[in-house]
GROMACS .gro file of C-alpha atoms in nm:
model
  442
    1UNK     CA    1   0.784  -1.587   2.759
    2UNK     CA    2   0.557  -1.278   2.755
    3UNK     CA    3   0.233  -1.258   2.695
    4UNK     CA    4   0.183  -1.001   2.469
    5UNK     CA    5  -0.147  -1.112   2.327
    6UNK     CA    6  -0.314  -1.127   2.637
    7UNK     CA    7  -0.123  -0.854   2.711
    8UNK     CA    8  -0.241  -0.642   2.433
    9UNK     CA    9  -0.644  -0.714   2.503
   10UNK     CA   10  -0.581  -0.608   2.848
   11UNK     CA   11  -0.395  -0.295   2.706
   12UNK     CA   12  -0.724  -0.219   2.525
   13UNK     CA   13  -0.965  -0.247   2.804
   14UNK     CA   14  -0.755   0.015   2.981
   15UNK     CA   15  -0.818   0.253   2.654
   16UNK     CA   16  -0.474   0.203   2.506
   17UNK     CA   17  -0.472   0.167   2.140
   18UNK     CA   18  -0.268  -0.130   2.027
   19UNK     CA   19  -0.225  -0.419   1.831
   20UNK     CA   20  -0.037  -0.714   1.700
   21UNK     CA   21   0.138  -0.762   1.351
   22UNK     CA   22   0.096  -1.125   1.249
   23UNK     CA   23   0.354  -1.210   0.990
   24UNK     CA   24   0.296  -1.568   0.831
   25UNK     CA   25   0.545  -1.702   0.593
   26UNK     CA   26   0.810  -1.944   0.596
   27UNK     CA   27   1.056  -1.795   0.413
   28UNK     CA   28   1.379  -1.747   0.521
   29UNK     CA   29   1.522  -1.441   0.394
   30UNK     CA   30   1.177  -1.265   0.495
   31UNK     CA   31   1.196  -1.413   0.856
   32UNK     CA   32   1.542  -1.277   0.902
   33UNK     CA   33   1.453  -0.911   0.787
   34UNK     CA   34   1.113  -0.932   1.064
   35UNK     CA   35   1.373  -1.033   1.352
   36UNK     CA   36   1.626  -0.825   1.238
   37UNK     CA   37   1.412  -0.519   1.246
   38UNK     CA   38   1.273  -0.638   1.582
   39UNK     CA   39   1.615  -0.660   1.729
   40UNK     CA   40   1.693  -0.291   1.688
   41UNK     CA   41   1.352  -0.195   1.913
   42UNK     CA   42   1.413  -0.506   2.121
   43UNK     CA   43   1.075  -0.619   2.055
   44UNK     CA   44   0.820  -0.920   2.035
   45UNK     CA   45   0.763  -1.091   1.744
   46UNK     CA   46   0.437  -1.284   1.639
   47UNK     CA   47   0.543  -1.567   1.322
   48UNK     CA   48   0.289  -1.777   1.214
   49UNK     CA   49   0.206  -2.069   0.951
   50UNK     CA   50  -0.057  -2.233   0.824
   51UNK     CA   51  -0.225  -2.557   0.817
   52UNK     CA   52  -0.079  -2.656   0.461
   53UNK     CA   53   0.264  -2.484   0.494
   54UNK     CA   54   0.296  -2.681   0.783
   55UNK     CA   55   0.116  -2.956   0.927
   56UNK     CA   56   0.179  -3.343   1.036
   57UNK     CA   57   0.263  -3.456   0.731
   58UNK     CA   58   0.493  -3.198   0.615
   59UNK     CA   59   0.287  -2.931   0.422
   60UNK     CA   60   0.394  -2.778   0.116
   61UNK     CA   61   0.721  -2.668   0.309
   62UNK     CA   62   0.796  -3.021   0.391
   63UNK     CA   63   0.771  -2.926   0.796
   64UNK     CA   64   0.584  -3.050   1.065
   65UNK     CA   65   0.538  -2.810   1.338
   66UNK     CA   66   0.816  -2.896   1.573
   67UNK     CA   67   1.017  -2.847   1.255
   68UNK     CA   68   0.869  -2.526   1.193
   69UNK     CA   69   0.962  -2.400   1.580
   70UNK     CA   70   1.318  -2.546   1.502
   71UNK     CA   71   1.315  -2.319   1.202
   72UNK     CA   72   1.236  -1.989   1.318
   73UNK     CA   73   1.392  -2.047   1.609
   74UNK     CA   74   1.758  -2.163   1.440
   75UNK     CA   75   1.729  -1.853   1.266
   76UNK     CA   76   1.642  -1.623   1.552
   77UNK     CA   77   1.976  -1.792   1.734
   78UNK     CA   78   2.193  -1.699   1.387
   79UNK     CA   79   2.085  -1.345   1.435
   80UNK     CA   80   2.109  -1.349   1.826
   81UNK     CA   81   1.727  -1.299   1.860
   82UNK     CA   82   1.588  -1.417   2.129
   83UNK     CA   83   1.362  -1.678   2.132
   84UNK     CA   84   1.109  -1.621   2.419
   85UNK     CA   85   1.062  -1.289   2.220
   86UNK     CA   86   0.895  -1.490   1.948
   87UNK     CA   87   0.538  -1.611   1.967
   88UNK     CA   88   0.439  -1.876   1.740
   89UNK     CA   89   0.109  -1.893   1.574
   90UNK     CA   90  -0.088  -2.121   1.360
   91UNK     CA   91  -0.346  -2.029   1.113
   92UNK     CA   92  -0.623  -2.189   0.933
   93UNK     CA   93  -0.602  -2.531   1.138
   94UNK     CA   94  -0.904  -2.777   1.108
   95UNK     CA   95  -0.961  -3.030   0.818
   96UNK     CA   96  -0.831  -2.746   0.553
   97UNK     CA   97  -0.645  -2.965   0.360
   98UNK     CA   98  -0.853  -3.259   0.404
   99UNK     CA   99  -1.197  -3.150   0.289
  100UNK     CA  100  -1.197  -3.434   0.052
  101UNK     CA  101  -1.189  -3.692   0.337
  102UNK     CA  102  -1.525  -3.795   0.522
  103UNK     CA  103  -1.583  -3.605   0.869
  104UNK     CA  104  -1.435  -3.879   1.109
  105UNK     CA  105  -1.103  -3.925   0.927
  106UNK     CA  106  -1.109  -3.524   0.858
  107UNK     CA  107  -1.123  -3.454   1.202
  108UNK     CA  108  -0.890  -3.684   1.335
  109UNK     CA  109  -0.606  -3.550   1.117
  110UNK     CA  110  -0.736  -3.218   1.244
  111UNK     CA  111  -0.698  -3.348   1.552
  112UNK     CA  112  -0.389  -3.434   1.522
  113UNK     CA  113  -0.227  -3.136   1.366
  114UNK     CA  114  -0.379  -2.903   1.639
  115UNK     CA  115  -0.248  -3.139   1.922
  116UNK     CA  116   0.141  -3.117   1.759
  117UNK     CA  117   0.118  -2.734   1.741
  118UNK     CA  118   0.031  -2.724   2.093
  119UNK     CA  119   0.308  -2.968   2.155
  120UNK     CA  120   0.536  -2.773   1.952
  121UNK     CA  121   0.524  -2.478   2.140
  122UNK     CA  122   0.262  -2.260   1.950
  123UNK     CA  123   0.059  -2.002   2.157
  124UNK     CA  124  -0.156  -1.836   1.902
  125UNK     CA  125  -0.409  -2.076   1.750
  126UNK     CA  126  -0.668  -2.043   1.497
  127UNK     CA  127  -0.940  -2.305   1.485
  128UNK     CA  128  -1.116  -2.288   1.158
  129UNK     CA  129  -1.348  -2.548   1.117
  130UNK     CA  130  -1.600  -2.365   0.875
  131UNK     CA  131  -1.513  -2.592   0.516
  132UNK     CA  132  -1.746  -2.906   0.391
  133UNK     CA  133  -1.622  -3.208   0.411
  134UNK     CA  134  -1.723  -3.530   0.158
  135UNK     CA  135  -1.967  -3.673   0.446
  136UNK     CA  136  -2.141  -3.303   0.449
  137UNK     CA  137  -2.464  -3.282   0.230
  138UNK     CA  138  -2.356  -3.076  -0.053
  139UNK     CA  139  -2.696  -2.903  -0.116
  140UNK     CA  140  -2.668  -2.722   0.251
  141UNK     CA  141  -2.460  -2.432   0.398
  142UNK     CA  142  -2.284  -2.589   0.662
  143UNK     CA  143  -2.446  -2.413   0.982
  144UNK     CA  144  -2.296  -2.211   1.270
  145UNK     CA  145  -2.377  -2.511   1.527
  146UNK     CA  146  -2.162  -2.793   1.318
  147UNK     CA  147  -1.859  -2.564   1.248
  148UNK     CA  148  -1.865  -2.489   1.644
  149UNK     CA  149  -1.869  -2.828   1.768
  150UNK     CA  150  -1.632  -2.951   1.545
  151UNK     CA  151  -1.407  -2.627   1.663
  152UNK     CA  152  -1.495  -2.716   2.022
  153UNK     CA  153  -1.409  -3.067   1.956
  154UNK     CA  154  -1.034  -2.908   1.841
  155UNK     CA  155  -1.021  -2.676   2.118
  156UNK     CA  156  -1.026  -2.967   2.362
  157UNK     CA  157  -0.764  -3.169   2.196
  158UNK     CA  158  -0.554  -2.827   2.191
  159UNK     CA  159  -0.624  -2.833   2.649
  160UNK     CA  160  -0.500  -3.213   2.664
  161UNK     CA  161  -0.182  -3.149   2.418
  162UNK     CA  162  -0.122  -2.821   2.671
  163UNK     CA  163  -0.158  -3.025   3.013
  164UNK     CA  164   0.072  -3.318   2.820
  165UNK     CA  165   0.345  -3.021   2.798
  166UNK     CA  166   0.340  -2.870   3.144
  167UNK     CA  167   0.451  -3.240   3.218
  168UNK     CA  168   0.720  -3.132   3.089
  169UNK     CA  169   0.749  -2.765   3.081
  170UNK     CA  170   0.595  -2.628   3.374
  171UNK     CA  171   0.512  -2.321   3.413
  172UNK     CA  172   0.450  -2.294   3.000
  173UNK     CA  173   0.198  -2.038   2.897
  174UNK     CA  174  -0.152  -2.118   2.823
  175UNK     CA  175  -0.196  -2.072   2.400
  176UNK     CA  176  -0.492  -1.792   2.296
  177UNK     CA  177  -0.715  -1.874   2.073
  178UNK     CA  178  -0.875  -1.788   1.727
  179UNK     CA  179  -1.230  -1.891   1.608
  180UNK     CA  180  -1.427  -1.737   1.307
  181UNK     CA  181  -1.295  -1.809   0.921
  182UNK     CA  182  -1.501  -1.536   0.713
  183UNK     CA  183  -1.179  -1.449   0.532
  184UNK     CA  184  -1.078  -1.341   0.164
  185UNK     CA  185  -1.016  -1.626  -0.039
  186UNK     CA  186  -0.629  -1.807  -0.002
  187UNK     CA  187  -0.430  -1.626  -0.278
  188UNK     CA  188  -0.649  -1.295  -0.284
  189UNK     CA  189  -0.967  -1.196  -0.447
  190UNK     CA  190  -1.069  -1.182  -0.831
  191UNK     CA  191  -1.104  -0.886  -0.946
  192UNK     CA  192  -1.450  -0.736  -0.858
  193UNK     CA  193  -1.577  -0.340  -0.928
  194UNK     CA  194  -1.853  -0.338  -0.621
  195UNK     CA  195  -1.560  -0.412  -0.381
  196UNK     CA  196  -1.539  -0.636  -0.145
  197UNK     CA  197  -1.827  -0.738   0.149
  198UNK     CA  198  -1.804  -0.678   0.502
  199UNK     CA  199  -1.897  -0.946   0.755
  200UNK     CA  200  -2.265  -0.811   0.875
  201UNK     CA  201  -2.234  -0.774   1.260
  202UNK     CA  202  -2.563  -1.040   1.340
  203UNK     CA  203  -2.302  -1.279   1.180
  204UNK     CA  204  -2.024  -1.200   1.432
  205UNK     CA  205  -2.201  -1.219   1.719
  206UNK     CA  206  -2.376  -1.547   1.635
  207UNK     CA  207  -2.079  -1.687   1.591
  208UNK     CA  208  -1.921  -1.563   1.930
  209UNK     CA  209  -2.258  -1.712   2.067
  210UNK     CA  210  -2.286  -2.014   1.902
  211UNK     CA  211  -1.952  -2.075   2.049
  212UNK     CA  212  -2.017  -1.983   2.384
  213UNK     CA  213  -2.325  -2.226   2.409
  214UNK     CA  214  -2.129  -2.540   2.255
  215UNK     CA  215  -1.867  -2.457   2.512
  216UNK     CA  216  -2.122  -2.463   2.774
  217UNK     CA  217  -2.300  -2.812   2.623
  218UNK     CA  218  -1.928  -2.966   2.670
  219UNK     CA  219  -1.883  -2.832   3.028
  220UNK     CA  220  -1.618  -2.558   2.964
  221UNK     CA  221  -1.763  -2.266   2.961
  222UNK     CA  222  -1.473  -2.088   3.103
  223UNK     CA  223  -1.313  -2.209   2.816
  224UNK     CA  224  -1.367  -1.881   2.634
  225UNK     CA  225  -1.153  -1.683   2.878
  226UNK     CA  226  -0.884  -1.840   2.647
  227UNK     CA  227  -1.038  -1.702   2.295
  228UNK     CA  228  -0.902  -1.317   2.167
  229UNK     CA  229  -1.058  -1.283   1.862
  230UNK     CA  230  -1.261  -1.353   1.585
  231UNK     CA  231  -1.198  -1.365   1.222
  232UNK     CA  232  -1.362  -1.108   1.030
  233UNK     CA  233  -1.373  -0.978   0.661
  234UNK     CA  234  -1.352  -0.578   0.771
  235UNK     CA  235  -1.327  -0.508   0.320
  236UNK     CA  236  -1.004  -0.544   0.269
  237UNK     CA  237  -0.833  -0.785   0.006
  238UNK     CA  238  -0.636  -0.785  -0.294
  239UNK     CA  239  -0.584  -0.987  -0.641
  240UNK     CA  240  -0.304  -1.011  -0.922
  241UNK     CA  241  -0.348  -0.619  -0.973
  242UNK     CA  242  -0.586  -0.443  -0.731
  243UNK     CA  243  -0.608  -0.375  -0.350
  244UNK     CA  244  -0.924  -0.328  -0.212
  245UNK     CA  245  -0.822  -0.067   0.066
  246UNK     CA  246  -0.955  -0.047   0.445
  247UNK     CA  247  -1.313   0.186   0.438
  248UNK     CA  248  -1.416   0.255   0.807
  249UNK     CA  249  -1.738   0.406   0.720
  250UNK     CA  250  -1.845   0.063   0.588
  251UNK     CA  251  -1.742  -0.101   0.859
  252UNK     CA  252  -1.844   0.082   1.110
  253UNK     CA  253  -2.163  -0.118   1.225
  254UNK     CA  254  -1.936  -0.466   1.219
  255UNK     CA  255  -1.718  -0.254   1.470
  256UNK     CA  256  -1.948  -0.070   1.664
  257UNK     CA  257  -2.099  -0.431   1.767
  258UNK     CA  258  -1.731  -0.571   1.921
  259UNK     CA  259  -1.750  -0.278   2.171
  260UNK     CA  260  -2.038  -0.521   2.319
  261UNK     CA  261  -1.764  -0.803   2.382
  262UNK     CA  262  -1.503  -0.742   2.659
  263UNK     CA  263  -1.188  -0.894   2.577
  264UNK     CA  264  -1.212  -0.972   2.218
  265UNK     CA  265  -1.076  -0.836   1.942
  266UNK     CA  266  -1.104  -0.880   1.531
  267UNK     CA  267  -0.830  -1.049   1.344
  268UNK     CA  268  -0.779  -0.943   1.001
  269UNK     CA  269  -0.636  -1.133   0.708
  270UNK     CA  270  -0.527  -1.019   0.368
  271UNK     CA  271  -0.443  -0.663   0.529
  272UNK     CA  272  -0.186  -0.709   0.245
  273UNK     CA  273  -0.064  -0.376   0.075
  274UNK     CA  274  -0.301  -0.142   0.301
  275UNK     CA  275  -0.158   0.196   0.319
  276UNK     CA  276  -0.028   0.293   0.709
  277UNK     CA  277  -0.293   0.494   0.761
  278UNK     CA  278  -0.552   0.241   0.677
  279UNK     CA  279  -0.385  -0.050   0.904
  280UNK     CA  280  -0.366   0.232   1.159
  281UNK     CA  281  -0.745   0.273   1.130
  282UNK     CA  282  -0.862  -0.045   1.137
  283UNK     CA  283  -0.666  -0.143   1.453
  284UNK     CA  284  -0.842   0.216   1.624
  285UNK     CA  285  -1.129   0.031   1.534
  286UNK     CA  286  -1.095  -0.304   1.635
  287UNK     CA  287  -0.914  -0.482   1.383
  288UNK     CA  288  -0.626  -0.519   1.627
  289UNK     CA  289  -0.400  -0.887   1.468
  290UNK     CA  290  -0.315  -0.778   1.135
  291UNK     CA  291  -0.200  -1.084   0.925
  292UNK     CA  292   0.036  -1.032   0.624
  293UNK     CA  293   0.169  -1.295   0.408
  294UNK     CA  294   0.238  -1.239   0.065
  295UNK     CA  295   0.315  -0.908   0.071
  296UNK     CA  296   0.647  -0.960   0.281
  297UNK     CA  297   0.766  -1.220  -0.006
  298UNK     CA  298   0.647  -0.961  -0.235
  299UNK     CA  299   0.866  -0.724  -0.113
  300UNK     CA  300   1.170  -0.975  -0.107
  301UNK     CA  301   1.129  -1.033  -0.482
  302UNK     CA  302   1.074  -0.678  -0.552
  303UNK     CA  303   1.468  -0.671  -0.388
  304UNK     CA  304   1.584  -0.915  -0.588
  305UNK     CA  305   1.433  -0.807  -0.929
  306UNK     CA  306   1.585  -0.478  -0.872
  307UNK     CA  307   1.928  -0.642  -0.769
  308UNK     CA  308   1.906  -0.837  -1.078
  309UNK     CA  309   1.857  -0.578  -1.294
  310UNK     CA  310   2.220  -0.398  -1.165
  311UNK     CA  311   2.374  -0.759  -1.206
  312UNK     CA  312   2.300  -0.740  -1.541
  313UNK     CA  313   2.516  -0.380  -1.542
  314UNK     CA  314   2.768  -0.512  -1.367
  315UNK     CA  315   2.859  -0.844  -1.461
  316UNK     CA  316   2.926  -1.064  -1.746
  317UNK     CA  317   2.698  -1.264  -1.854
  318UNK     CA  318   2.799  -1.625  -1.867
  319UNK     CA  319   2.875  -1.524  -1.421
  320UNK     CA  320   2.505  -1.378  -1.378
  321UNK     CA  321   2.259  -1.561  -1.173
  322UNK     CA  322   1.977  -1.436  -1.404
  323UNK     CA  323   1.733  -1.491  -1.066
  324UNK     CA  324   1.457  -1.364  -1.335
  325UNK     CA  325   1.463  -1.590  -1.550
  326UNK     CA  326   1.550  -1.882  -1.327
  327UNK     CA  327   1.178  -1.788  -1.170
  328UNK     CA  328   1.033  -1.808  -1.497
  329UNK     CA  329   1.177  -2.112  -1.540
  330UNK     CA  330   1.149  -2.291  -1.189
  331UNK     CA  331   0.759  -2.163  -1.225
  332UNK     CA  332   0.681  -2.316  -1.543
  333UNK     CA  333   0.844  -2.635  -1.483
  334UNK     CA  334   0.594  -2.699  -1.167
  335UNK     CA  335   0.297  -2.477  -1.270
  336UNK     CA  336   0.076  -2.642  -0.967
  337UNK     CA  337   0.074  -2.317  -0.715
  338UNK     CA  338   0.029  -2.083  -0.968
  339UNK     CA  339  -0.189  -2.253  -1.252
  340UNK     CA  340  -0.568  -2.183  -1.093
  341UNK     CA  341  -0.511  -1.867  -0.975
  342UNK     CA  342  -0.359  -1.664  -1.252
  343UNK     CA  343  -0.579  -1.614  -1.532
  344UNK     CA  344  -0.608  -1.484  -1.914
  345UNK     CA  345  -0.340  -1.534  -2.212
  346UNK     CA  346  -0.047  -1.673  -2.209
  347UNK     CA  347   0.133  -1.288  -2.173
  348UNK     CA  348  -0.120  -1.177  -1.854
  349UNK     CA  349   0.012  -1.542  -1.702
  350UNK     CA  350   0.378  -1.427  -1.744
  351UNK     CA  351   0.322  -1.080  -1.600
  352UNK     CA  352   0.110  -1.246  -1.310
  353UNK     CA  353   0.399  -1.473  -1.268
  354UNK     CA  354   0.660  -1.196  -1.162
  355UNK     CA  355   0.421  -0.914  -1.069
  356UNK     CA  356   0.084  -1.044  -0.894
  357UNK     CA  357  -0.003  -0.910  -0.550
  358UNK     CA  358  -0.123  -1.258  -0.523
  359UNK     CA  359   0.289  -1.352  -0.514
  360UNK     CA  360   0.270  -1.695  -0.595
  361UNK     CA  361   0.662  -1.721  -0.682
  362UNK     CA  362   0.639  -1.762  -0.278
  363UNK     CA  363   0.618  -2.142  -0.311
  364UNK     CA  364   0.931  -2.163  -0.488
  365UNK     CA  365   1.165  -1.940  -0.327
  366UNK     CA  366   1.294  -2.214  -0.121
  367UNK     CA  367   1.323  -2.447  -0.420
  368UNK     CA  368   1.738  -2.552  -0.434
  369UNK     CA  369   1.734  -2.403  -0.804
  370UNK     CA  370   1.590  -2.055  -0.662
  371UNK     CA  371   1.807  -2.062  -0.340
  372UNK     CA  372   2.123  -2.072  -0.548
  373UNK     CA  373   2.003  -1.825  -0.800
  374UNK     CA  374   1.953  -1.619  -0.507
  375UNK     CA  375   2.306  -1.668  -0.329
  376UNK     CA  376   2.502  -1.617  -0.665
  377UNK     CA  377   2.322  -1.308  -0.727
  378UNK     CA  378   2.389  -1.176  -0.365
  379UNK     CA  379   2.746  -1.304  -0.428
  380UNK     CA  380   2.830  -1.121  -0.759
  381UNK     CA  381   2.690  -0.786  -0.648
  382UNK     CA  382   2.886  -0.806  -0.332
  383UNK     CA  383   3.233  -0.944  -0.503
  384UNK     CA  384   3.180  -0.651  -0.820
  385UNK     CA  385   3.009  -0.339  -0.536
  386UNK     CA  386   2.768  -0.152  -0.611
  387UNK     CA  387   2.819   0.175  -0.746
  388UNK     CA  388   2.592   0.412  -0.549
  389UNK     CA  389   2.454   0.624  -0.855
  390UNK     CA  390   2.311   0.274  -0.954
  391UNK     CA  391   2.168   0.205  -0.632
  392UNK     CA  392   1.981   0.543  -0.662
  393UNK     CA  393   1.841   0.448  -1.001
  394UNK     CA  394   1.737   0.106  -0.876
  395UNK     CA  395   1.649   0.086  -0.497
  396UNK     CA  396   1.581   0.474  -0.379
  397UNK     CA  397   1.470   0.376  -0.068
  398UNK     CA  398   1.748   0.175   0.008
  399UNK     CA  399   2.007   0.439  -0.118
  400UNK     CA  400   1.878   0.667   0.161
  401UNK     CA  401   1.886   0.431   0.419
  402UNK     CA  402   2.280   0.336   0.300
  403UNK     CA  403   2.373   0.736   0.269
  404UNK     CA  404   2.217   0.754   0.655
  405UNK     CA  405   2.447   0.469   0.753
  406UNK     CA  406   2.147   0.279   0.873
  407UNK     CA  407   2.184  -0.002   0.630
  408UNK     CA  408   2.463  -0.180   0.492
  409UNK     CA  409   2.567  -0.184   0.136
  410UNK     CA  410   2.540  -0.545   0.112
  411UNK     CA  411   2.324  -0.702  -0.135
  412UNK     CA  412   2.144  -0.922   0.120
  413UNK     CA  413   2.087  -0.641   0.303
  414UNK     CA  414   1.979  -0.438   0.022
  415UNK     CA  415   1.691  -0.742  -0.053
  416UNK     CA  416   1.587  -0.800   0.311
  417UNK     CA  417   1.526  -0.388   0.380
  418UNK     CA  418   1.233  -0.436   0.092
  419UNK     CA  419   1.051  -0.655   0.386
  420UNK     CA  420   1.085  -0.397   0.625
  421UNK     CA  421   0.944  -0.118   0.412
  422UNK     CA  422   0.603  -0.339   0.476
  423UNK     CA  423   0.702  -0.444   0.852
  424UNK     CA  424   0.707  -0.082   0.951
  425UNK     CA  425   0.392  -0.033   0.786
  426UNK     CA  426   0.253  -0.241   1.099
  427UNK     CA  427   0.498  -0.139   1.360
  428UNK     CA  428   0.329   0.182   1.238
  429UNK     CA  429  -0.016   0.104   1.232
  430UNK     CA  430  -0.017  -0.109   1.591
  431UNK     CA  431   0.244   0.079   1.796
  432UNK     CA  432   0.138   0.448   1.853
  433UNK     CA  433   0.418   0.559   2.019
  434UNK     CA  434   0.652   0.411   1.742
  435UNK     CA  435   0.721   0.669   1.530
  436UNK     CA  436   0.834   0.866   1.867
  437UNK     CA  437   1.154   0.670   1.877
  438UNK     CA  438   1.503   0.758   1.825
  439UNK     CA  439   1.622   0.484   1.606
  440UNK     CA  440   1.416   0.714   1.348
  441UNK     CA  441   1.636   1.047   1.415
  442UNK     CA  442   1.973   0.840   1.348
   0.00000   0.00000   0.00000
């Protein structure tokens, strides 16, 4: 398997301008289109998930890592991707879910879950230790010094479950690692005028040498040859309605202070819905893993919405799938991952429901009731055909792709092209030389 995050710092320190999408989500459909797309430029493919999508007792998508690997890699064979193109990450993993719990049992689940992603054949890891637990006084911030040894204390487990696979596996690359967790809050940001704040740079480097120094206190201080980056918040987030887009001029002093660190870079999460040209600048500047979540989900339903609408054109209506409505109703029915984070009356709920860059309706997609809303719908539109002038009205982009002949007519096709709208944003914004290719002159 390549290297290519190792690869990519060491691309940087020779002056090359590069960086790595990170595309976390577990959906299926969304998966596909980022492999798909990757199979045309024969490329490499970072996937990750998160401590509670996936973790050792089955997350909110009922996997535990090795499932997870089975997952995206099942998929990868149904496509004929191949699999040591694919890097797995994991994100978020510490006592995230288990804050509740008092530090002992907290950690040893964390533990745990950083030992079987290891096992499972992750290579990108994020060690975010930086949430109270019950046993933590609740009057005090918890400092820089407890978040690193209990990090530290994760990074070790993360060495043993790596030795326990070369057993195994020789020859199996070493996994990079992640520390920092000053992020936008999970589901995006309320909606705030003054913006959003950047991490100040004294913060980043006290974590980086906080770090360093509990390393060194545990004896592996070459252990940091192994860490890439550091979590930042560079300004950018996004709530139900607003995107709070990349500024470099307010980030430039958090920027300027990375060029004193050789080999690290920033990671950046909720670079949801940036333009191009912003991802493009914040990766010139640093900001070189770009995670997206939501946004590639919110593409996929933006696909199906518009396929539903032409379903209701073209069929009758005791055949239509009515995916809308099934949403609606699939959503209300378990109101649990959407309840505390969409706000107002009862009619900005509903509109937050469909529409929210926030794109809760995530957690259901793979719900059986939404999964066969979604293959009826495909299988109408594909049985009736679409008539082109309707495709125009409802999916331009699309249209032009299918008049090109670079896209299929096919209504799964049609859905999965609204991820890649957002995946070339970052092929954009991280390859430089992208945009040079032929595949684009077809």
């Amino acid at each position: 398997m390549k290297d290519i995050l190792r690869g990519m710092i060491e691309k940087r320190r020779a002056g090359i301008t590069c960086g790595v999408p990170s595309y976390c989500t577990a959906n299926r459909l969304a998966i596909e289109a980022i492999l798909e797309q990757a199979k045309r430029f024969d490329d490499y493919i970072l996937i990750e998930a998160t401590a509670n999508q996936v973790n050792q007792f089955g997350g909110y998508t009922g996997m535990k890592p090795s499932d997870f690997t089975g997952f995206v890699y099942g998929i990868a064979d149904q496509i004929g991707f191949p699999r040591e193109q694919i890097i797995l990450g994991g994100d978020h993993l510490g006592p995230l879910t288990w804050a509740d719990l008092d530090e002992e049992e907290a950690m040893a689940n964390s533990t745990e879950l950083v030992r079987q992603f290891v096992a499972a054949g992750f290579k990108k890891i994020h060690l975010d230790t930086s949430m109270k637990l019950a046993s933590d006084p609740k009057e005090e911030m918890l400092s820089d010094e407890i978040i690193a040894e209990r990090g530290v204390i994760l990074y070790q487990a993360c060495e043993e479950a790596y030795q326990e696979l070369l057993k195994s596996h020789p020859g199996e690359a070493r996994p990079v690692f992640i520390i920092g967790s000053e992020v936008p809050i999970p589901g995006g940001a309320q909606e705030e005028e003054e913006g959003v704040s950047v991490t100040k740079p004294d913060a980043f480097e006290r974590t980086v040498r906080v770090y360093r120094e509990t390393f060194e206190k545990h004896g592996i201080s070459d252990a940091f040859e192994n860490i890439i980056g550091v979590v930042v918040q560079p300004g950018v987030e996004f709530g139900d309605m607003e995107v709070f887009r990349y500024d470099r001029g307010n980030a430039r002093e958090l920027c300027g202070a990375l060029k004193k660190y050789d080999g690290i870079v920033f990671e950046g999460h909720s670079t949801d819905y940036q333009t191009p040209e912003s991802l493009r600048q914040m990766v010139e500047d640093g900001i070189a893993i770009l995670k997206v979540g939501p946004a590639l989900t919110y593409g996929l339903r933006e696909g199906l919405f518009a396929l539903s609408l032409m379903e209701k054109e073209l069929i009758a209506e005791e055949k239509r799938a009515n995916f809308i409505s099934v949403m609606e109703e699939v959503m209300l029915a378990e109101p649990g991952n959407w309840q505390k984070h969409y706000h107002g009356s009862k009619e900005e709920q509903r509109q937050a429901r469909k529409y929210s860059f926030s794109d809760r309706c995530r957690y259901y997609m793979n719900s059986d009731r939404m999964e066969e809303a979604i293959s009826r719908l495909f299988r109408n539109l594909d049985e009736a055909g679409i008539p082109m002038n309707m495709l125009h009205q409802y999916m331009p982009r699309q249209y032009n792709k299918v008049i090109a002949g670079s896209l299929k007519k096919r209504a799964a096709a049609l859905a999965k092209d609204c991820v890649v709208t957002f995946v070339e944003d970052y092929n954009y914004a991280t390859k430089h030389n992208y945009m040079n290719s032929n595949v684009f002159a077809r």
